Tab-separated table of C-alpha atoms and ligand atoms in Angstrom:
chain	number	residue	atom	x	y	z
A	19	MET	CA	-0.054	-0.131	0.116
A	20	GLY	CA	1.438	3.469	-0.973
A	21	SER	CA	1.714	6.435	1.230
A	22	GLN	CA	-0.696	9.309	1.397
A	23	SER	CA	-0.117	11.922	-1.105
A	24	LEU	CA	-0.866	15.601	-1.352
A	25	SER	CA	-1.918	15.438	-4.937
A	26	ARG	CA	-5.798	16.074	-5.776
A	27	ILE	CA	-8.480	14.304	-8.156
A	28	PRO	CA	-9.644	16.318	-11.250
A	29	VAL	CA	-12.157	19.238	-10.477
A	30	ILE	CA	-14.713	19.811	-13.000
A	31	ASP	CA	-17.253	22.892	-12.416
A	32	LEU	CA	-20.787	21.684	-13.419
A	33	SER	CA	-22.430	24.790	-12.059
A	34	ASN	CA	-22.205	26.860	-15.190
A	35	GLU	CA	-25.785	27.555	-16.778
A	36	GLU	CA	-24.220	28.048	-20.058
A	37	LEU	CA	-23.316	24.453	-19.956
A	38	LYS	CA	-25.593	23.781	-23.242
A	39	GLN	CA	-25.513	20.515	-25.475
A	40	GLY	CA	-23.611	21.157	-28.524
A	41	THR	CA	-21.402	24.452	-27.320
A	42	LYS	CA	-17.663	24.397	-26.939
A	43	THR	CA	-17.956	24.336	-23.216
A	44	TRP	CA	-20.005	21.441	-23.304
A	45	VAL	CA	-17.835	19.388	-25.638
A	46	SER	CA	-14.637	20.278	-23.721
A	47	THR	CA	-16.751	19.539	-20.393
A	48	CYS	CA	-17.400	15.949	-21.931
A	49	LYS	CA	-13.868	15.324	-22.605
A	50	GLU	CA	-12.723	16.211	-18.933
A	51	ILE	CA	-15.424	14.073	-17.441
A	52	ARG	CA	-14.360	11.122	-19.861
A	53	HIS	CA	-10.552	11.672	-18.949
A	54	ALA	CA	-11.026	12.071	-15.553
A	55	LEU	CA	-13.046	8.586	-15.162
A	56	GLU	CA	-10.508	7.082	-17.429
A	57	GLU	CA	-7.464	7.899	-15.540
A	58	PHE	CA	-8.788	8.478	-11.790
A	59	GLY	CA	-11.919	6.510	-11.799
A	60	CYS	CA	-13.597	9.794	-10.096
A	61	PHE	CA	-13.423	13.443	-10.021
A	62	GLU	CA	-14.656	16.314	-8.041
A	63	ALA	CA	-17.719	18.093	-9.379
A	64	ILE	CA	-18.392	21.802	-8.180
A	65	TYR	CA	-22.260	21.859	-8.324
A	66	SER	CA	-23.770	25.129	-6.704
A	67	LYS	CA	-27.415	24.021	-7.504
A	68	VAL	CA	-27.175	22.703	-3.969
A	69	SER	CA	-27.096	25.671	-1.970
A	70	MET	CA	-25.344	26.279	1.331
A	71	GLU	CA	-28.542	26.537	3.072
A	72	LEU	CA	-29.687	22.890	1.572
A	73	HIS	CA	-26.355	21.657	2.556
A	74	ASN	CA	-26.732	22.893	6.004
A	75	GLN	CA	-30.212	21.356	6.320
A	76	VAL	CA	-29.392	18.162	4.841
A	77	PHE	CA	-26.380	17.700	7.513
A	78	GLU	CA	-28.709	18.871	10.368
A	79	THR	CA	-31.324	16.322	9.467
A	80	THR	CA	-28.707	13.726	8.879
A	81	GLU	CA	-27.447	14.027	12.329
A	82	GLU	CA	-31.329	14.059	13.807
A	83	LEU	CA	-31.309	10.712	11.825
A	84	PHE	CA	-28.509	9.000	13.394
A	85	ASP	CA	-29.563	10.343	16.863
A	86	LEU	CA	-32.610	8.051	16.751
A	87	PRO	CA	-32.318	4.670	18.698
A	88	THR	CA	-30.500	1.810	16.840
A	89	GLU	CA	-33.648	-0.513	16.990
A	90	ILE	CA	-35.560	2.391	14.970
A	91	LYS	CA	-32.779	2.753	12.505
A	92	MET	CA	-32.614	-1.086	12.157
A	93	LYS	CA	-36.435	-0.958	10.845
A	94	ASN	CA	-34.449	0.385	7.474
A	95	LYS	CA	-35.054	-3.156	5.616
A	96	SER	CA	-34.872	-3.973	2.189
A	97	SER	CA	-35.183	-7.239	-0.283
A	98	LYS	CA	-32.458	-5.438	-2.456
A	99	PRO	CA	-28.847	-6.163	-1.533
A	100	TYR	CA	-26.941	-3.029	-0.052
A	101	PHE	CA	-30.325	-0.915	0.279
A	102	ASP	CA	-30.713	-1.694	4.115
A	103	TYR	CA	-29.303	-0.346	7.359
A	104	PHE	CA	-25.594	-1.064	8.152
A	105	GLY	CA	-23.783	-1.025	11.303
A	106	GLN	CA	-23.072	-2.328	14.560
A	107	TYR	CA	-20.053	-4.273	13.033
A	108	SER	CA	-17.277	-4.899	15.595
A	109	TYR	CA	-14.588	-4.478	12.958
A	110	LEU	CA	-15.913	-1.067	11.755
A	111	PRO	CA	-17.231	0.424	15.085
A	112	LEU	CA	-17.214	4.108	13.627
A	113	TYR	CA	-19.674	3.368	11.107
A	114	GLU	CA	-23.160	3.367	10.454
A	115	SER	CA	-25.523	3.805	7.426
A	116	LEU	CA	-29.129	3.898	6.217
A	117	GLY	CA	-30.744	4.078	2.604
A	118	ILE	CA	-33.698	5.334	0.849
A	119	ASP	CA	-34.533	3.458	-2.303
A	120	ASN	CA	-35.779	5.791	-5.197
A	121	PRO	CA	-35.265	9.039	-3.001
A	122	THR	CA	-36.722	11.374	-5.823
A	123	THR	CA	-40.308	10.281	-5.160
A	124	LEU	CA	-42.492	11.766	-2.187
A	125	ASP	CA	-43.949	8.217	-1.534
A	126	SER	CA	-40.382	6.791	-0.669
A	127	THR	CA	-39.012	9.536	1.099
A	128	GLN	CA	-42.177	9.942	3.020
A	129	SER	CA	-42.437	6.402	4.081
A	130	PHE	CA	-38.701	6.193	5.264
A	131	THR	CA	-39.455	9.375	7.125
A	132	ASN	CA	-42.471	7.740	8.811
A	133	LEU	CA	-40.661	4.502	9.613
A	134	MET	CA	-38.056	6.754	11.493
A	135	TRP	CA	-40.099	9.165	12.976
A	136	SER	CA	-43.751	7.962	13.757
A	137	SER	CA	-45.016	11.458	14.269
A	138	GLY	CA	-43.193	12.797	11.111
A	139	ASN	CA	-40.284	15.028	10.133
A	140	ASP	CA	-41.226	17.387	7.569
A	141	ARG	CA	-37.721	18.860	7.630
A	142	PHE	CA	-35.953	15.805	6.975
A	143	CYS	CA	-38.244	14.524	4.285
A	144	GLU	CA	-38.175	18.011	2.423
A	145	SER	CA	-34.508	18.062	2.380
A	146	ALA	CA	-33.908	14.575	1.350
A	147	LEU	CA	-36.252	15.038	-1.517
A	148	SER	CA	-34.753	18.535	-2.721
A	149	TYR	CA	-31.370	17.083	-2.331
A	150	SER	CA	-32.003	13.954	-4.308
A	151	ASP	CA	-33.573	15.962	-7.060
A	152	LEU	CA	-30.648	17.872	-7.714
A	153	VAL	CA	-27.992	15.200	-7.157
A	154	VAL	CA	-29.852	12.992	-9.528
A	155	LYS	CA	-29.956	15.698	-12.127
A	156	LEU	CA	-26.164	15.977	-11.765
A	157	ASP	CA	-25.831	12.086	-12.190
A	158	LYS	CA	-27.759	12.389	-15.392
A	159	TRP	CA	-25.810	15.174	-16.639
A	160	VAL	CA	-22.573	13.384	-15.985
A	161	ILE	CA	-24.111	10.309	-17.670
A	162	THR	CA	-25.180	12.115	-20.745
A	163	MET	CA	-21.817	13.779	-21.077
A	164	LEU	CA	-20.038	10.661	-20.625
A	165	PHE	CA	-22.152	8.677	-23.084
A	166	GLU	CA	-21.838	11.435	-25.609
A	167	SER	CA	-18.213	11.566	-25.390
A	168	TYR	CA	-18.001	7.810	-26.470
A	169	GLY	CA	-20.353	8.463	-29.355
A	170	VAL	CA	-23.295	6.377	-27.711
A	171	GLY	CA	-25.709	9.093	-26.911
A	172	ARG	CA	-28.238	6.721	-28.254
A	173	CYS	CA	-27.862	4.341	-25.252
A	174	TYR	CA	-28.882	7.402	-22.716
A	175	GLU	CA	-32.673	6.842	-22.942
A	176	SER	CA	-32.877	3.386	-22.357
A	177	TYR	CA	-30.110	3.509	-19.429
A	178	THR	CA	-32.045	6.518	-17.612
A	179	GLU	CA	-35.347	4.890	-18.130
A	180	SER	CA	-34.217	1.707	-16.106
A	181	VAL	CA	-31.928	3.594	-13.245
A	182	ASN	CA	-32.786	3.002	-9.851
A	183	TYR	CA	-31.374	5.510	-7.383
A	184	LEU	CA	-30.384	5.028	-3.724
A	185	LEU	CA	-29.630	7.436	-1.214
A	186	ARG	CA	-27.739	6.458	1.573
A	187	TYR	CA	-26.380	8.511	4.712
A	188	PHE	CA	-23.362	7.741	6.479
A	189	LYS	CA	-22.099	8.390	10.055
A	190	TYR	CA	-18.372	7.949	11.072
A	191	ARG	CA	-18.005	8.824	14.565
A	192	ALA	CA	-14.401	9.960	15.979
A	193	PRO	CA	-12.411	7.183	17.348
A	194	ASP	CA	-11.659	6.692	20.908
A	195	MET	CA	-8.003	6.861	21.992
A	196	ASN	CA	-6.375	3.030	21.042
A	197	GLU	CA	-9.362	2.644	18.790
A	198	THR	CA	-9.298	1.598	14.961
A	199	THR	CA	-9.384	4.892	12.740
A	200	MET	CA	-11.053	2.487	10.048
A	201	GLY	CA	-14.218	4.165	8.840
A	202	LEU	CA	-14.955	1.944	5.776
A	203	THR	CA	-12.463	-0.723	4.258
A	204	PRO	CA	-11.142	-0.413	0.930
A	205	HIS	CA	-13.599	-1.285	-1.718
A	206	THR	CA	-14.997	-0.271	-5.078
A	207	ASP	CA	-18.712	0.438	-5.382
A	208	LYS	CA	-21.037	-2.098	-7.123
A	209	THR	CA	-22.704	0.670	-8.914
A	210	MET	CA	-22.660	2.508	-12.343
A	211	THR	CA	-21.660	5.596	-10.523
A	212	SER	CA	-21.730	6.778	-6.830
A	213	ILE	CA	-21.868	10.515	-5.936
A	214	ILE	CA	-20.605	11.582	-2.327
A	215	HIS	CA	-21.366	14.833	-0.583
A	216	GLN	CA	-19.721	15.384	2.966
A	217	ASN	CA	-19.989	17.821	5.862
A	218	HIS	CA	-16.793	19.785	7.192
A	219	ILE	CA	-14.864	16.517	8.380
A	220	ASN	CA	-12.714	14.637	5.793
A	221	GLY	CA	-11.981	11.075	6.003
A	222	LEU	CA	-12.614	9.764	2.244
A	223	GLN	CA	-9.411	8.383	0.590
A	224	ILE	CA	-8.803	7.615	-3.040
A	225	LYS	CA	-6.372	5.395	-4.372
A	226	THR	CA	-4.597	6.647	-7.680
A	227	ARG	CA	-3.296	4.418	-10.442
A	228	ASP	CA	0.256	4.614	-8.829
A	229	SER	CA	-1.219	3.185	-5.491
A	230	GLU	CA	-1.147	6.430	-3.701
A	231	TRP	CA	-3.951	7.315	-1.258
A	232	ILE	CA	-5.229	10.852	-1.713
A	233	GLU	CA	-7.289	12.321	0.995
A	234	PHE	CA	-10.452	14.072	-0.736
A	235	GLU	CA	-10.482	17.659	0.420
A	236	PRO	CA	-13.399	19.227	-0.917
A	237	SER	CA	-13.023	22.956	-2.518
A	238	ALA	CA	-16.336	24.263	-1.497
A	239	SER	CA	-19.566	23.011	0.357
A	240	SER	CA	-20.956	22.372	-3.137
A	241	SER	CA	-18.307	19.797	-3.777
A	242	PHE	CA	-19.250	16.449	-4.954
A	243	VAL	CA	-17.051	13.453	-5.520
A	244	VAL	CA	-18.444	11.497	-8.530
A	245	MET	CA	-16.977	7.907	-8.782
A	246	ALA	CA	-17.112	5.036	-11.294
A	247	GLY	CA	-18.585	1.820	-9.821
A	248	ASP	CA	-17.894	-1.705	-11.077
A	249	ALA	CA	-21.087	-1.558	-13.265
A	250	LEU	CA	-19.519	1.356	-15.216
A	251	MET	CA	-16.062	-0.654	-15.641
A	252	ALA	CA	-18.306	-3.513	-17.445
A	253	TRP	CA	-20.248	-0.890	-19.391
A	254	SER	CA	-17.080	0.728	-20.683
A	255	ASN	CA	-15.597	-2.549	-21.704
A	256	ASP	CA	-12.841	-1.746	-19.141
A	257	ARG	CA	-12.184	1.918	-20.252
A	258	ILE	CA	-13.273	3.004	-17.020
A	259	LEU	CA	-11.558	1.463	-13.925
A	260	PRO	CA	-13.605	1.720	-10.623
A	261	CYS	CA	-12.402	4.055	-7.970
A	262	TYR	CA	-10.867	2.147	-5.221
A	263	HIS	CA	-11.657	4.280	-1.897
A	264	GLN	CA	-11.844	3.990	1.944
A	265	VAL	CA	-12.534	6.141	4.969
A	266	ILE	CA	-10.117	6.797	7.775
A	267	MET	CA	-10.919	8.964	10.597
A	268	SER	CA	-8.175	10.794	12.445
A	269	HIS	CA	-8.101	10.760	16.227
A	270	SER	CA	-9.750	13.895	18.008
A	271	THR	CA	-11.933	14.987	15.523
A	272	GLU	CA	-15.670	15.550	15.144
A	273	THR	CA	-18.063	13.024	13.433
A	274	ARG	CA	-18.104	12.934	10.073
A	275	TYR	CA	-21.536	12.776	8.008
A	276	SER	CA	-21.842	12.018	4.498
A	277	LEU	CA	-24.415	11.347	1.682
A	278	GLY	CA	-23.906	8.808	-1.249
A	279	MET	CA	-26.488	8.783	-4.381
A	280	PHE	CA	-25.855	5.376	-5.796
A	281	SER	CA	-27.005	4.250	-9.150
A	282	PHE	CA	-28.024	1.011	-10.428
A	283	SER	CA	-29.679	-0.260	-13.431
A	284	SER	CA	-32.901	-2.235	-12.710
A	285	GLY	CA	-32.554	-3.883	-16.184
A	286	ILE	CA	-30.053	-5.544	-18.140
A	287	ILE	CA	-26.589	-3.719	-18.889
A	288	GLU	CA	-25.739	-3.937	-22.498
A	289	ILE	CA	-22.187	-3.222	-23.354
A	290	PRO	CA	-22.135	-0.619	-26.538
A	291	GLN	CA	-20.761	-2.382	-29.545
A	292	GLU	CA	-19.232	0.833	-30.407
A	293	LEU	CA	-16.986	0.307	-26.944
A	294	GLY	CA	-15.089	-2.817	-28.725
A	295	ASP	CA	-13.138	-3.150	-31.537
A	296	ASP	CA	-10.698	-5.880	-33.162
A	297	LYS	CA	-8.027	-4.852	-30.724
A	298	ASN	CA	-10.423	-4.581	-27.591
A	299	PRO	CA	-13.259	-7.181	-28.335
A	300	LEU	CA	-16.181	-6.827	-25.697
A	301	LYS	CA	-15.034	-8.283	-22.261
A	302	TYR	CA	-18.563	-8.604	-20.757
A	303	LYS	CA	-22.030	-10.249	-21.730
A	304	PRO	CA	-25.175	-8.264	-21.004
A	305	PHE	CA	-25.805	-8.514	-17.263
A	306	ASP	CA	-28.630	-7.927	-14.854
A	307	HIS	CA	-27.082	-5.318	-12.356
A	308	PHE	CA	-29.225	-6.628	-9.450
A	309	GLY	CA	-28.209	-10.197	-10.340
A	310	PHE	CA	-24.624	-9.035	-9.866
A	311	LEU	CA	-25.516	-7.267	-6.290
A	312	HIS	CA	-26.837	-10.880	-5.344
A	313	PHE	CA	-23.799	-12.758	-6.710
A	314	ASN	CA	-21.456	-10.343	-4.981
A	315	LYS	CA	-23.116	-10.789	-1.619
A	316	SER	CA	-23.069	-14.693	-2.092
A	317	GLN	CA	-20.189	-16.922	-0.961
A	318	ALA	CA	-19.370	-17.575	-4.806
A	319	GLY	CA	-19.133	-13.586	-5.234
A	320	LYS	CA	-16.723	-13.280	-2.400
A	321	LYS	CA	-14.089	-15.378	-3.653
A	322	PRO	CA	-12.789	-14.191	-7.167
A	323	PRO	CA	-10.387	-11.130	-6.904
A	324	CYS	CA	-12.940	-9.218	-9.559
A	325	SER	CA	-16.531	-10.223	-9.082
A	326	ILE	CA	-17.950	-8.471	-12.086
A	327	LYS	CA	-15.348	-10.438	-14.278
A	328	ALA	CA	-16.554	-13.499	-12.531
A	329	TYR	CA	-20.254	-12.693	-12.795
A	330	CYS	CA	-20.483	-11.599	-16.568
A	331	GLY	CA	-16.766	-11.492	-18.179
A	332	ILE	CA	-16.458	-13.189	-21.520
B	417	AKG	O1	-18.720	8.130	3.100
B	417	AKG	C1	-18.075	8.105	2.174
B	417	AKG	O2	-17.347	9.309	1.935
B	417	AKG	C2	-17.793	6.981	1.322
B	417	AKG	C3	-18.887	6.030	1.637
B	417	AKG	C4	-18.611	4.693	0.606
B	417	AKG	O3	-17.614	4.653	-0.052
B	417	AKG	C5	-19.786	3.448	0.515
B	417	AKG	O4	-20.729	3.617	1.046
B	417	AKG	O5	-19.695	2.844	-0.680
B	418	FE2	FE1	-17.826	3.382	-1.412
């Protein structure tokens, strides 16, 4: 494992109202996104549509959520793998997390809120909904530009029709003296994309291709880390490698709260023919994304070094 470095991941400003399809800025931003994902598996997006006020409201209500009794939080269950409550792990004592499936719909956000607070919590529900709406727009923007930069804009419609978003809330408390500082062990996400946003406490580290760990330091409160997941690697025929990351908490700091907007396809992901050629034939069969999540959680999925290749590699 390499040492921690001061270098940074690419920063791309996606706040620009002028960013219209077909303009010069649009074309150059498409290239920047593709380059960042191919070289780093991630980038920092500046996205000021999430205002300071919404940022504050989201993190205040996140704190209220984690302050609920554990048995209430454990009611967050799902038949989908990775969509339920995580926490109370002896090897990860700092970490806890909850998820809202389909967070851009009032029905889902409201039913999650009512499950957590039987007498309701309008502020939580409203901020979750407004936040999700904006971050899903950011994700769709990134996907549009990425698909376009590969000349496969035709795939965008069918992908977005089947996309299933999951909003996860994370808490990492500061470690006690002599306690592990590991917030989350090194991993890649099983998603197409993951968009992470945090409060003022750092901890997310990203591994570069040179095996250096970079600590993510947001440039602003409107900073988001956009990461490629394993499914995007397969979709891109290995042009994009997934972002390897971990969370490490330093001693004597406050609690870190973060939010992740995770994208999954509820259908079959087809690898665009255009992303293969004679030298690089397609390396993956069309695959069922949720089938992959189930495989990854099974005993068989834990053995291979790369579970997506084991699941649908050719
Ligand atoms: O909290 C973070 O910054 C990252 C969370 C994460 O990597 C995950 O849940 O997959
Ligand atoms: Fe992750």
